Amino acid sequence: MKPIFLELRHLKTLIALKETGSVSLAAKRIYLTQSALSHQIKLLEEQYGLTLFERKTQPLHFTAAGERLIKLAHDILPKVIEAELDLVRVKEGDAGQLRIAVECHTCFDWLMPAMDSFRQNWPLVELDIVSGFHTDAIGLLLTHRADWAIVSEVEETAGIVHQPLFAYEMVGICSKDHRLANKPVWQAADFVDETLITYPVPDDMLDLLRKVLHPQGINPARRTSELTIAIIQLVASKRGVAALPYWAVLPYLERGYVVARKITENSLQSQLYAAVRETDVNTAFVQDFYHTVKSQSFSTLPGLSVLD
């Protein structure tokens, strides 16, 4: 058999497997077919005569050999990325401005760590968040009041490029002794007599209303709050129910403040995209910011899925 030498692509594959816990999700993340990824791992295992992970575990359970290569990947890949960035800086320069607009109230919790990581590699790029929550982030890009935006839908707009970040589950939350706490899956009709606590945004920006309730002609009583923690407190105090990203409510679920339930049998899925002007999309630090945000999100937020 022809020797298979350990390559960077193998390490990237192992990191994707480790972080997603699934062969299918890892394949999507690194843009391979599932069979191609499996073949790549099989060749490595045959080369070393060792199994790298157990196939029928969920999430994947790595063997000692697999964990050793994961450690190697964590040691080597950051150095490779740093060297590649150095080369890009030499070629294209390392200064600029990146003003970020968001239309997602829960984005800041995971966006800030990504920004901190980016600053370490691009110290001369001026990062700034455009103040406030924006219902027309694309308009800010077109008028050059922002340079990079996080949006929940792709609106085909001349001069704007959308890049997928991730998909995530929205869950229904209620107090521990609420009548819906004993129901594992909530349907649209369950919201009829409830007060729905939401962020103060237009209805067409709330996926629960747009995708589940309004198609059924349901428009429950409403109460709003700007802050996630305030919504959690209102729900825990039996002032209503809410629908929030699973990763945003997980800390409060672990503390027992509220309970979370699935919304519809197929679950309520939401999406986030990065939007940038077409003229800026190939700028080195703009590209790196996108990849930094995406990588940080998948490595730190629970329950994400790859968005095509």
PDB file of C-alpha atoms in Angstrom:
ATOM      1  CA  MET A   1       0.000   0.000   0.000  1.00  0.00           C
ATOM      2  CA  LYS A   2       1.267   3.485  -0.865  1.00  0.00           C
ATOM      3  CA  PRO A   3       2.220   5.358   2.319  1.00  0.00           C
ATOM      4  CA  ILE A   4      -0.289   7.992   3.491  1.00  0.00           C
ATOM      5  CA  PHE A   5       1.529  10.932   5.007  1.00  0.00           C
ATOM      6  CA  LEU A   6      -0.220  13.026   7.615  1.00  0.00           C
ATOM      7  CA  GLU A   7      -1.339  16.289   5.996  1.00  0.00           C
ATOM      8  CA  LEU A   8      -2.978  19.503   7.154  1.00  0.00           C
ATOM      9  CA  ARG A   9      -6.234  18.406   5.513  1.00  0.00           C
ATOM     10  CA  HIS A  10      -6.280  15.346   7.761  1.00  0.00           C
ATOM     11  CA  LEU A  11      -5.870  17.520  10.849  1.00  0.00           C
ATOM     12  CA  LYS A  12      -8.631  19.859   9.680  1.00  0.00           C
ATOM     13  CA  THR A  13     -10.888  16.846   9.116  1.00  0.00           C
ATOM     14  CA  LEU A  14     -10.220  15.542  12.634  1.00  0.00           C
ATOM     15  CA  ILE A  15     -10.944  18.952  14.166  1.00  0.00           C
ATOM     16  CA  ALA A  16     -14.231  19.129  12.243  1.00  0.00           C
ATOM     17  CA  LEU A  17     -15.154  15.641  13.488  1.00  0.00           C
ATOM     18  CA  LYS A  18     -14.279  16.591  17.056  1.00  0.00           C
ATOM     19  CA  GLU A  19     -16.209  19.864  17.046  1.00  0.00           C
ATOM     20  CA  THR A  20     -19.325  18.628  15.233  1.00  0.00           C
ATOM     21  CA  GLY A  21     -19.423  15.117  16.743  1.00  0.00           C
ATOM     22  CA  SER A  22     -20.778  13.750  13.483  1.00  0.00           C
ATOM     23  CA  VAL A  23     -19.317  12.452  10.223  1.00  0.00           C
ATOM     24  CA  SER A  24     -22.119  14.001   8.146  1.00  0.00           C
ATOM     25  CA  LEU A  25     -21.858  17.434   9.809  1.00  0.00           C
ATOM     26  CA  ALA A  26     -18.060  17.390   9.611  1.00  0.00           C
ATOM     27  CA  ALA A  27     -18.222  16.588   5.897  1.00  0.00           C
ATOM     28  CA  LYS A  28     -20.515  19.565   5.270  1.00  0.00           C
ATOM     29  CA  ARG A  29     -18.290  21.832   7.304  1.00  0.00           C
ATOM     30  CA  ILE A  30     -15.145  21.078   5.276  1.00  0.00           C
ATOM     31  CA  TYR A  31     -17.022  20.776   1.959  1.00  0.00           C
ATOM     32  CA  LEU A  32     -16.472  17.062   1.367  1.00  0.00           C
ATOM     33  CA  THR A  33     -18.954  14.315   0.668  1.00  0.00           C
ATOM     34  CA  GLN A  34     -19.529  11.983   3.600  1.00  0.00           C
ATOM     35  CA  SER A  35     -18.018   9.097   1.656  1.00  0.00           C
ATOM     36  CA  ALA A  36     -14.888  11.134   0.798  1.00  0.00           C
ATOM     37  CA  LEU A  37     -14.368  12.036   4.449  1.00  0.00           C
ATOM     38  CA  SER A  38     -14.862   8.422   5.548  1.00  0.00           C
ATOM     39  CA  HIS A  39     -12.405   7.233   2.901  1.00  0.00           C
ATOM     40  CA  GLN A  40      -9.824   9.772   4.047  1.00  0.00           C
ATOM     41  CA  ILE A  41     -10.083   8.583   7.666  1.00  0.00           C
ATOM     42  CA  LYS A  42     -10.047   4.910   6.628  1.00  0.00           C
ATOM     43  CA  LEU A  43      -6.751   5.377   4.761  1.00  0.00           C
ATOM     44  CA  LEU A  44      -5.223   7.044   7.813  1.00  0.00           C
ATOM     45  CA  GLU A  45      -6.365   4.231  10.072  1.00  0.00           C
ATOM     46  CA  GLU A  46      -4.995   1.616   7.698  1.00  0.00           C
ATOM     47  CA  GLN A  47      -1.671   3.456   7.514  1.00  0.00           C
ATOM     48  CA  TYR A  48      -1.229   3.474  11.296  1.00  0.00           C
ATOM     49  CA  GLY A  49      -3.080   0.237  12.014  1.00  0.00           C
ATOM     50  CA  LEU A  50      -5.213   2.054  14.589  1.00  0.00           C
ATOM     51  CA  THR A  51      -8.851   3.103  14.952  1.00  0.00           C
ATOM     52  CA  LEU A  52      -9.226   6.857  15.448  1.00  0.00           C
ATOM     53  CA  PHE A  53     -12.832   6.964  16.691  1.00  0.00           C
ATOM     54  CA  GLU A  54     -15.799   4.710  17.369  1.00  0.00           C
ATOM     55  CA  ARG A  55     -18.289   4.819  14.505  1.00  0.00           C
ATOM     56  CA  LYS A  56     -21.555   4.196  16.342  1.00  0.00           C
ATOM     57  CA  THR A  57     -21.288   6.732  19.151  1.00  0.00           C
ATOM     58  CA  GLN A  58     -23.159  10.034  19.260  1.00  0.00           C
ATOM     59  CA  PRO A  59     -21.312  12.297  19.573  1.00  0.00           C
ATOM     60  CA  LEU A  60     -18.232  10.554  18.200  1.00  0.00           C
ATOM     61  CA  HIS A  61     -15.927   9.029  20.811  1.00  0.00           C
ATOM     62  CA  PHE A  62     -12.254   9.304  19.875  1.00  0.00           C
ATOM     63  CA  THR A  63      -9.737   6.636  20.782  1.00  0.00           C
ATOM     64  CA  ALA A  64      -6.404   7.455  22.412  1.00  0.00           C
ATOM     65  CA  ALA A  65      -4.826   7.538  18.934  1.00  0.00           C
ATOM     66  CA  GLY A  66      -7.505   9.901  17.680  1.00  0.00           C
ATOM     67  CA  GLU A  67      -7.117  12.198  20.687  1.00  0.00           C
ATOM     68  CA  ARG A  68      -3.360  12.331  20.077  1.00  0.00           C
ATOM     69  CA  LEU A  69      -3.916  13.559  16.538  1.00  0.00           C
ATOM     70  CA  ILE A  70      -6.539  16.033  17.770  1.00  0.00           C
ATOM     71  CA  LYS A  71      -3.915  17.451  20.146  1.00  0.00           C
ATOM     72  CA  LEU A  72      -1.474  17.700  17.261  1.00  0.00           C
ATOM     73  CA  ALA A  73      -4.082  19.549  15.203  1.00  0.00           C
ATOM     74  CA  HIS A  74      -4.687  22.037  18.019  1.00  0.00           C
ATOM     75  CA  ASP A  75      -0.930  22.596  18.283  1.00  0.00           C
ATOM     76  CA  ILE A  76      -0.154  22.954  14.586  1.00  0.00           C
ATOM     77  CA  LEU A  77      -3.158  24.517  12.836  1.00  0.00           C
ATOM     78  CA  PRO A  78      -3.098  27.848  14.735  1.00  0.00           C
ATOM     79  CA  LYS A  79       0.569  28.265  13.772  1.00  0.00           C
ATOM     80  CA  VAL A  80      -0.209  27.511  10.133  1.00  0.00           C
ATOM     81  CA  ILE A  81      -3.067  30.024  10.135  1.00  0.00           C
ATOM     82  CA  GLU A  82      -0.826  32.646  11.743  1.00  0.00           C
ATOM     83  CA  ALA A  83       1.875  32.115   9.105  1.00  0.00           C
ATOM     84  CA  GLU A  84      -0.665  32.328   6.277  1.00  0.00           C
ATOM     85  CA  LEU A  85      -2.031  35.571   7.706  1.00  0.00           C
ATOM     86  CA  ASP A  86       1.479  36.992   7.884  1.00  0.00           C
ATOM     87  CA  LEU A  87       1.932  36.273   4.191  1.00  0.00           C
ATOM     88  CA  VAL A  88      -1.399  37.935   3.373  1.00  0.00           C
ATOM     89  CA  ARG A  89      -0.424  41.008   5.381  1.00  0.00           C
ATOM     90  CA  VAL A  90       2.855  41.284   3.509  1.00  0.00           C
ATOM     91  CA  LYS A  91       1.019  41.101   0.196  1.00  0.00           C
ATOM     92  CA  GLU A  92      -2.089  43.185   0.873  1.00  0.00           C
ATOM     93  CA  GLY A  93      -1.391  45.308   3.918  1.00  0.00           C
ATOM     94  CA  ASP A  94      -2.896  44.901   7.347  1.00  0.00           C
ATOM     95  CA  ALA A  95      -4.818  48.094   8.058  1.00  0.00           C
ATOM     96  CA  GLY A  96      -8.445  49.030   7.503  1.00  0.00           C
ATOM     97  CA  GLN A  97     -11.832  49.533   9.079  1.00  0.00           C
ATOM     98  CA  LEU A  98     -14.597  47.036   9.794  1.00  0.00           C
ATOM     99  CA  ARG A  99     -17.853  48.438  11.157  1.00  0.00           C
ATOM    100  CA  ILE A 100     -20.310  45.704  12.133  1.00  0.00           C
ATOM    101  CA  ALA A 101     -24.107  45.930  12.168  1.00  0.00           C
ATOM    102  CA  VAL A 102     -26.325  43.245  13.708  1.00  0.00           C
ATOM    103  CA  GLU A 103     -30.022  42.472  13.458  1.00  0.00           C
ATOM    104  CA  CYS A 104     -29.843  39.780  16.138  1.00  0.00           C
ATOM    105  CA  HIS A 105     -30.279  40.628  19.834  1.00  0.00           C
ATOM    106  CA  THR A 106     -28.449  37.481  20.955  1.00  0.00           C
ATOM    107  CA  CYS A 107     -25.463  37.922  18.614  1.00  0.00           C
ATOM    108  CA  PHE A 108     -23.269  39.876  20.998  1.00  0.00           C
ATOM    109  CA  ASP A 109     -22.627  36.957  23.373  1.00  0.00           C
ATOM    110  CA  TRP A 110     -20.719  35.022  20.692  1.00  0.00           C
ATOM    111  CA  LEU A 111     -19.622  37.909  18.462  1.00  0.00           C
ATOM    112  CA  MET A 112     -17.432  39.593  21.074  1.00  0.00           C
ATOM    113  CA  PRO A 113     -15.088  36.596  21.609  1.00  0.00           C
ATOM    114  CA  ALA A 114     -14.703  36.289  17.831  1.00  0.00           C
ATOM    115  CA  MET A 115     -13.813  39.979  17.615  1.00  0.00           C
ATOM    116  CA  ASP A 116     -11.210  39.566  20.365  1.00  0.00           C
ATOM    117  CA  SER A 117      -9.647  36.646  18.505  1.00  0.00           C
ATOM    118  CA  PHE A 118      -9.612  38.622  15.243  1.00  0.00           C
ATOM    119  CA  ARG A 119      -7.908  41.621  16.870  1.00  0.00           C
ATOM    120  CA  GLN A 120      -4.947  39.449  17.843  1.00  0.00           C
ATOM    121  CA  ASN A 121      -4.279  38.687  14.174  1.00  0.00           C
ATOM    122  CA  TRP A 122      -5.225  42.092  12.724  1.00  0.00           C
ATOM    123  CA  PRO A 123      -4.235  44.724  15.312  1.00  0.00           C
ATOM    124  CA  LEU A 124      -4.299  47.548  12.759  1.00  0.00           C
ATOM    125  CA  VAL A 125      -7.857  46.860  11.590  1.00  0.00           C
ATOM    126  CA  GLU A 126     -10.247  49.184  13.396  1.00  0.00           C
ATOM    127  CA  LEU A 127     -13.197  47.110  14.630  1.00  0.00           C
ATOM    128  CA  ASP A 128     -16.395  48.823  15.667  1.00  0.00           C
ATOM    129  CA  ILE A 129     -20.020  47.829  16.251  1.00  0.00           C
ATOM    130  CA  VAL A 130     -22.579  50.194  14.773  1.00  0.00           C
ATOM    131  CA  SER A 131     -24.602  51.267  17.788  1.00  0.00           C
ATOM    132  CA  GLY A 132     -28.039  49.771  18.326  1.00  0.00           C
ATOM    133  CA  PHE A 133     -30.175  47.031  16.814  1.00  0.00           C
ATOM    134  CA  HIS A 134     -30.796  47.500  13.078  1.00  0.00           C
ATOM    135  CA  THR A 135     -33.776  46.366  11.049  1.00  0.00           C
ATOM    136  CA  ASP A 136     -32.126  47.458   7.791  1.00  0.00           C
ATOM    137  CA  ALA A 137     -28.536  46.264   8.071  1.00  0.00           C
ATOM    138  CA  ILE A 138     -28.298  45.947   4.277  1.00  0.00           C
ATOM    139  CA  GLY A 139     -29.163  49.630   3.950  1.00  0.00           C
ATOM    140  CA  LEU A 140     -26.259  50.466   6.257  1.00  0.00           C
ATOM    141  CA  LEU A 141     -23.916  48.519   3.968  1.00  0.00           C
ATOM    142  CA  LEU A 142     -25.205  50.218   0.831  1.00  0.00           C
ATOM    143  CA  THR A 143     -24.795  53.687   2.342  1.00  0.00           C
ATOM    144  CA  HIS A 144     -21.327  52.820   3.697  1.00  0.00           C
ATOM    145  CA  ARG A 145     -22.379  53.301   7.307  1.00  0.00           C
ATOM    146  CA  ALA A 146     -21.372  49.678   8.012  1.00  0.00           C
ATOM    147  CA  ASP A 147     -18.951  47.257   6.375  1.00  0.00           C
ATOM    148  CA  TRP A 148     -20.121  43.840   7.621  1.00  0.00           C
ATOM    149  CA  ALA A 149     -23.550  42.758   8.827  1.00  0.00           C
ATOM    150  CA  ILE A 150     -25.229  39.787  10.485  1.00  0.00           C
ATOM    151  CA  VAL A 151     -28.668  39.109   8.990  1.00  0.00           C
ATOM    152  CA  SER A 152     -31.265  36.368   9.345  1.00  0.00           C
ATOM    153  CA  GLU A 153     -32.409  36.214   5.714  1.00  0.00           C
ATOM    154  CA  VAL A 154     -30.862  36.469   2.289  1.00  0.00           C
ATOM    155  CA  GLU A 155     -32.310  39.450   0.459  1.00  0.00           C
ATOM    156  CA  GLU A 156     -31.003  39.444  -3.075  1.00  0.00           C
ATOM    157  CA  THR A 157     -29.569  42.944  -3.409  1.00  0.00           C
ATOM    158  CA  ALA A 158     -27.291  44.306  -6.119  1.00  0.00           C
ATOM    159  CA  GLY A 159     -23.786  44.841  -4.787  1.00  0.00           C
ATOM    160  CA  ILE A 160     -24.280  42.699  -1.651  1.00  0.00           C
ATOM    161  CA  VAL A 161     -22.866  39.211  -1.048  1.00  0.00           C
ATOM    162  CA  HIS A 162     -24.328  36.871   1.587  1.00  0.00           C
ATOM    163  CA  GLN A 163     -22.197  34.187   3.239  1.00  0.00           C
ATOM    164  CA  PRO A 164     -23.723  31.456   5.451  1.00  0.00           C
ATOM    165  CA  LEU A 165     -22.795  31.430   9.131  1.00  0.00           C
ATOM    166  CA  PHE A 166     -24.924  28.715  10.751  1.00  0.00           C
ATOM    167  CA  ALA A 167     -28.404  27.378  11.468  1.00  0.00           C
ATOM    168  CA  TYR A 168     -29.698  26.913  15.005  1.00  0.00           C
ATOM    169  CA  GLU A 169     -32.792  25.751  16.855  1.00  0.00           C
ATOM    170  CA  MET A 170     -35.296  28.124  18.452  1.00  0.00           C
ATOM    171  CA  VAL A 171     -36.881  26.583  21.549  1.00  0.00           C
ATOM    172  CA  GLY A 172     -39.965  27.500  23.514  1.00  0.00           C
ATOM    173  CA  ILE A 173     -39.299  28.423  27.149  1.00  0.00           C
ATOM    174  CA  CYS A 174     -41.652  28.595  30.093  1.00  0.00           C
ATOM    175  CA  SER A 175     -41.537  28.433  33.885  1.00  0.00           C
ATOM    176  CA  LYS A 176     -40.970  25.033  35.487  1.00  0.00           C
ATOM    177  CA  ASP A 177     -44.585  24.759  36.687  1.00  0.00           C
ATOM    178  CA  HIS A 178     -46.236  26.242  33.588  1.00  0.00           C
ATOM    179  CA  ARG A 179     -48.956  24.148  31.927  1.00  0.00           C
ATOM    180  CA  LEU A 180     -46.772  23.721  28.818  1.00  0.00           C
ATOM    181  CA  ALA A 181     -43.785  22.455  30.822  1.00  0.00           C
ATOM    182  CA  ASN A 182     -45.178  18.918  30.625  1.00  0.00           C
ATOM    183  CA  LYS A 183     -45.617  19.044  26.871  1.00  0.00           C
ATOM    184  CA  PRO A 184     -42.407  17.994  25.014  1.00  0.00           C
ATOM    185  CA  VAL A 185     -43.419  19.550  21.672  1.00  0.00           C
ATOM    186  CA  TRP A 186     -45.329  22.813  21.303  1.00  0.00           C
ATOM    187  CA  GLN A 187     -47.609  23.432  18.362  1.00  0.00           C
ATOM    188  CA  ALA A 188     -48.973  26.735  17.071  1.00  0.00           C
ATOM    189  CA  ALA A 189     -52.265  26.280  18.959  1.00  0.00           C
ATOM    190  CA  ASP A 190     -50.404  26.136  22.291  1.00  0.00           C
ATOM    191  CA  PHE A 191     -49.605  29.846  21.997  1.00  0.00           C
ATOM    192  CA  VAL A 192     -53.215  31.034  21.533  1.00  0.00           C
ATOM    193  CA  ASP A 193     -53.925  31.903  25.172  1.00  0.00           C
ATOM    194  CA  GLU A 194     -50.352  32.826  26.107  1.00  0.00           C
ATOM    195  CA  THR A 195     -48.527  36.122  26.389  1.00  0.00           C
ATOM    196  CA  LEU A 196     -45.530  35.953  24.074  1.00  0.00           C
ATOM    197  CA  ILE A 197     -42.466  37.789  25.328  1.00  0.00           C
ATOM    198  CA  THR A 198     -40.203  38.949  22.492  1.00  0.00           C
ATOM    199  CA  TYR A 199     -37.583  41.496  21.586  1.00  0.00           C
ATOM    200  CA  PRO A 200     -39.080  44.792  20.337  1.00  0.00           C
ATOM    201  CA  VAL A 201     -38.664  44.074  16.618  1.00  0.00           C
ATOM    202  CA  PRO A 202     -41.087  43.868  13.659  1.00  0.00           C
ATOM    203  CA  ASP A 203     -43.112  40.657  13.443  1.00  0.00           C
ATOM    204  CA  ASP A 204     -41.465  39.641  10.173  1.00  0.00           C
ATOM    205  CA  MET A 205     -38.143  39.378  12.021  1.00  0.00           C
ATOM    206  CA  LEU A 206     -39.494  36.875  14.564  1.00  0.00           C
ATOM    207  CA  ASP A 207     -39.323  33.358  13.148  1.00  0.00           C
ATOM    208  CA  LEU A 208     -41.900  31.973  15.587  1.00  0.00           C
ATOM    209  CA  LEU A 209     -44.484  34.422  14.285  1.00  0.00           C
ATOM    210  CA  ARG A 210     -43.423  34.350  10.640  1.00  0.00           C
ATOM    211  CA  LYS A 211     -42.949  30.587  10.256  1.00  0.00           C
ATOM    212  CA  VAL A 212     -45.309  29.033  12.829  1.00  0.00           C
ATOM    213  CA  LEU A 213     -48.003  31.296  14.263  1.00  0.00           C
ATOM    214  CA  HIS A 214     -49.052  33.728  11.535  1.00  0.00           C
ATOM    215  CA  PRO A 215     -49.524  30.979   8.897  1.00  0.00           C
ATOM    216  CA  GLN A 216     -52.085  29.489  11.329  1.00  0.00           C
ATOM    217  CA  GLY A 217     -53.749  32.867  11.888  1.00  0.00           C
ATOM    218  CA  ILE A 218     -52.498  33.026  15.499  1.00  0.00           C
ATOM    219  CA  ASN A 219     -51.389  36.349  16.987  1.00  0.00           C
ATOM    220  CA  PRO A 220     -50.973  36.028  20.769  1.00  0.00           C
ATOM    221  CA  ALA A 221     -50.814  38.843  23.305  1.00  0.00           C
ATOM    222  CA  ARG A 222     -47.374  40.433  23.322  1.00  0.00           C
ATOM    223  CA  ARG A 223     -44.871  41.861  25.757  1.00  0.00           C
ATOM    224  CA  THR A 224     -41.384  43.022  24.820  1.00  0.00           C
ATOM    225  CA  SER A 225     -37.981  43.433  26.394  1.00  0.00           C
ATOM    226  CA  GLU A 226     -34.599  44.472  24.986  1.00  0.00           C
ATOM    227  CA  LEU A 227     -32.541  42.052  27.092  1.00  0.00           C
ATOM    228  CA  THR A 228     -32.367  38.258  26.989  1.00  0.00           C
ATOM    229  CA  ILE A 229     -31.948  38.015  30.774  1.00  0.00           C
ATOM    230  CA  ALA A 230     -35.042  40.193  31.260  1.00  0.00           C
ATOM    231  CA  ILE A 231     -37.064  37.873  28.996  1.00  0.00           C
ATOM    232  CA  ILE A 232     -35.821  34.882  31.009  1.00  0.00           C
ATOM    233  CA  GLN A 233     -36.830  36.564  34.269  1.00  0.00           C
ATOM    234  CA  LEU A 234     -40.309  37.398  32.957  1.00  0.00           C
ATOM    235  CA  VAL A 235     -40.786  33.807  31.782  1.00  0.00           C
ATOM    236  CA  ALA A 236     -39.567  32.418  35.125  1.00  0.00           C
ATOM    237  CA  SER A 237     -42.040  34.741  36.872  1.00  0.00           C
ATOM    238  CA  LYS A 238     -44.932  33.286  34.828  1.00  0.00           C
ATOM    239  CA  ARG A 239     -45.528  36.504  32.899  1.00  0.00           C
ATOM    240  CA  GLY A 240     -45.551  34.626  29.593  1.00  0.00           C
ATOM    241  CA  VAL A 241     -43.612  32.292  27.302  1.00  0.00           C
ATOM    242  CA  ALA A 242     -40.866  32.978  24.790  1.00  0.00           C
ATOM    243  CA  ALA A 243     -38.952  31.485  21.878  1.00  0.00           C
ATOM    244  CA  LEU A 244     -35.178  31.938  21.984  1.00  0.00           C
ATOM    245  CA  PRO A 245     -32.075  30.279  20.503  1.00  0.00           C
ATOM    246  CA  TYR A 246     -31.130  27.109  22.362  1.00  0.00           C
ATOM    247  CA  TRP A 247     -27.540  28.278  22.795  1.00  0.00           C
ATOM    248  CA  ALA A 248     -28.746  31.559  24.334  1.00  0.00           C
ATOM    249  CA  VAL A 249     -30.938  29.919  26.992  1.00  0.00           C
ATOM    250  CA  LEU A 250     -28.715  26.927  27.822  1.00  0.00           C
ATOM    251  CA  PRO A 251     -27.003  28.617  30.826  1.00  0.00           C
ATOM    252  CA  TYR A 252     -30.410  29.370  32.349  1.00  0.00           C
ATOM    253  CA  LEU A 253     -31.663  25.842  31.670  1.00  0.00           C
ATOM    254  CA  GLU A 254     -28.630  24.428  33.471  1.00  0.00           C
ATOM    255  CA  ARG A 255     -29.420  26.591  36.493  1.00  0.00           C
ATOM    256  CA  GLY A 256     -33.051  25.471  36.482  1.00  0.00           C
ATOM    257  CA  TYR A 257     -34.532  28.946  35.977  1.00  0.00           C
ATOM    258  CA  VAL A 258     -36.802  27.866  33.101  1.00  0.00           C
ATOM    259  CA  VAL A 259     -37.467  24.818  30.912  1.00  0.00           C
ATOM    260  CA  ALA A 260     -37.135  24.553  27.132  1.00  0.00           C
ATOM    261  CA  ARG A 261     -39.338  22.649  24.717  1.00  0.00           C
ATOM    262  CA  LYS A 262     -39.245  21.844  21.020  1.00  0.00           C
ATOM    263  CA  ILE A 263     -41.434  23.985  18.738  1.00  0.00           C
ATOM    264  CA  THR A 264     -43.237  21.778  16.159  1.00  0.00           C
ATOM    265  CA  GLU A 265     -42.256  18.214  15.354  1.00  0.00           C
ATOM    266  CA  ASN A 266     -39.540  19.287  12.906  1.00  0.00           C
ATOM    267  CA  SER A 267     -38.234  21.951  15.320  1.00  0.00           C
ATOM    268  CA  LEU A 268     -38.120  25.652  14.559  1.00  0.00           C
ATOM    269  CA  GLN A 269     -34.873  26.386  12.738  1.00  0.00           C
ATOM    270  CA  SER A 270     -33.409  29.852  12.239  1.00  0.00           C
ATOM    271  CA  GLN A 271     -30.434  30.986  10.187  1.00  0.00           C
ATOM    272  CA  LEU A 272     -27.753  33.657  10.285  1.00  0.00           C
ATOM    273  CA  TYR A 273     -25.726  35.027   7.386  1.00  0.00           C
ATOM    274  CA  ALA A 274     -22.896  37.501   6.982  1.00  0.00           C
ATOM    275  CA  ALA A 275     -23.563  40.268   4.471  1.00  0.00           C
ATOM    276  CA  VAL A 276     -20.843  42.397   2.912  1.00  0.00           C
ATOM    277  CA  ARG A 277     -20.433  44.692  -0.057  1.00  0.00           C
ATOM    278  CA  GLU A 278     -19.344  42.840  -3.194  1.00  0.00           C
ATOM    279  CA  THR A 279     -16.414  45.230  -3.595  1.00  0.00           C
ATOM    280  CA  ASP A 280     -15.070  44.255  -0.139  1.00  0.00           C
ATOM    281  CA  VAL A 281     -15.739  40.528   0.009  1.00  0.00           C
ATOM    282  CA  ASN A 282     -12.271  39.513  -1.213  1.00  0.00           C
ATOM    283  CA  THR A 283     -10.381  41.853   1.113  1.00  0.00           C
ATOM    284  CA  ALA A 284      -8.082  39.668   3.205  1.00  0.00           C
ATOM    285  CA  PHE A 285      -9.135  40.882   6.655  1.00  0.00           C
ATOM    286  CA  VAL A 286     -12.829  40.811   5.694  1.00  0.00           C
ATOM    287  CA  GLN A 287     -12.482  37.183   4.613  1.00  0.00           C
ATOM    288  CA  ASP A 288     -10.583  36.309   7.772  1.00  0.00           C
ATOM    289  CA  PHE A 289     -13.190  37.975   9.991  1.00  0.00           C
ATOM    290  CA  TYR A 290     -15.921  35.848   8.378  1.00  0.00           C
ATOM    291  CA  HIS A 291     -13.951  32.634   8.906  1.00  0.00           C
ATOM    292  CA  THR A 292     -13.052  33.643  12.472  1.00  0.00           C
ATOM    293  CA  VAL A 293     -16.686  34.308  13.387  1.00  0.00           C
ATOM    294  CA  LYS A 294     -17.850  31.059  11.800  1.00  0.00           C
ATOM    295  CA  SER A 295     -15.105  28.962  13.396  1.00  0.00           C
ATOM    296  CA  GLN A 296     -15.584  30.496  16.852  1.00  0.00           C
ATOM    297  CA  SER A 297     -19.331  29.936  16.640  1.00  0.00           C
ATOM    298  CA  PHE A 298     -19.068  26.233  15.832  1.00  0.00           C
ATOM    299  CA  SER A 299     -16.440  25.661  18.485  1.00  0.00           C
ATOM    300  CA  THR A 300     -18.295  27.441  21.316  1.00  0.00           C
ATOM    301  CA  LEU A 301     -22.058  27.422  20.672  1.00  0.00           C
ATOM    302  CA  PRO A 302     -24.030  24.215  21.285  1.00  0.00           C
ATOM    303  CA  GLY A 303     -26.484  22.787  18.797  1.00  0.00           C
ATOM    304  CA  LEU A 304     -25.414  24.596  15.622  1.00  0.00           C
ATOM    305  CA  SER A 305     -25.765  23.030  12.201  1.00  0.00           C
ATOM    306  CA  VAL A 306     -24.088  23.759   8.898  1.00  0.00           C
ATOM    307  CA  LEU A 307     -25.945  26.217   6.692  1.00  0.00           C
ATOM    308  CA  ASP A 308     -25.651  25.608   2.944  1.00  0.00           C
TER     309      ASP A 308
END
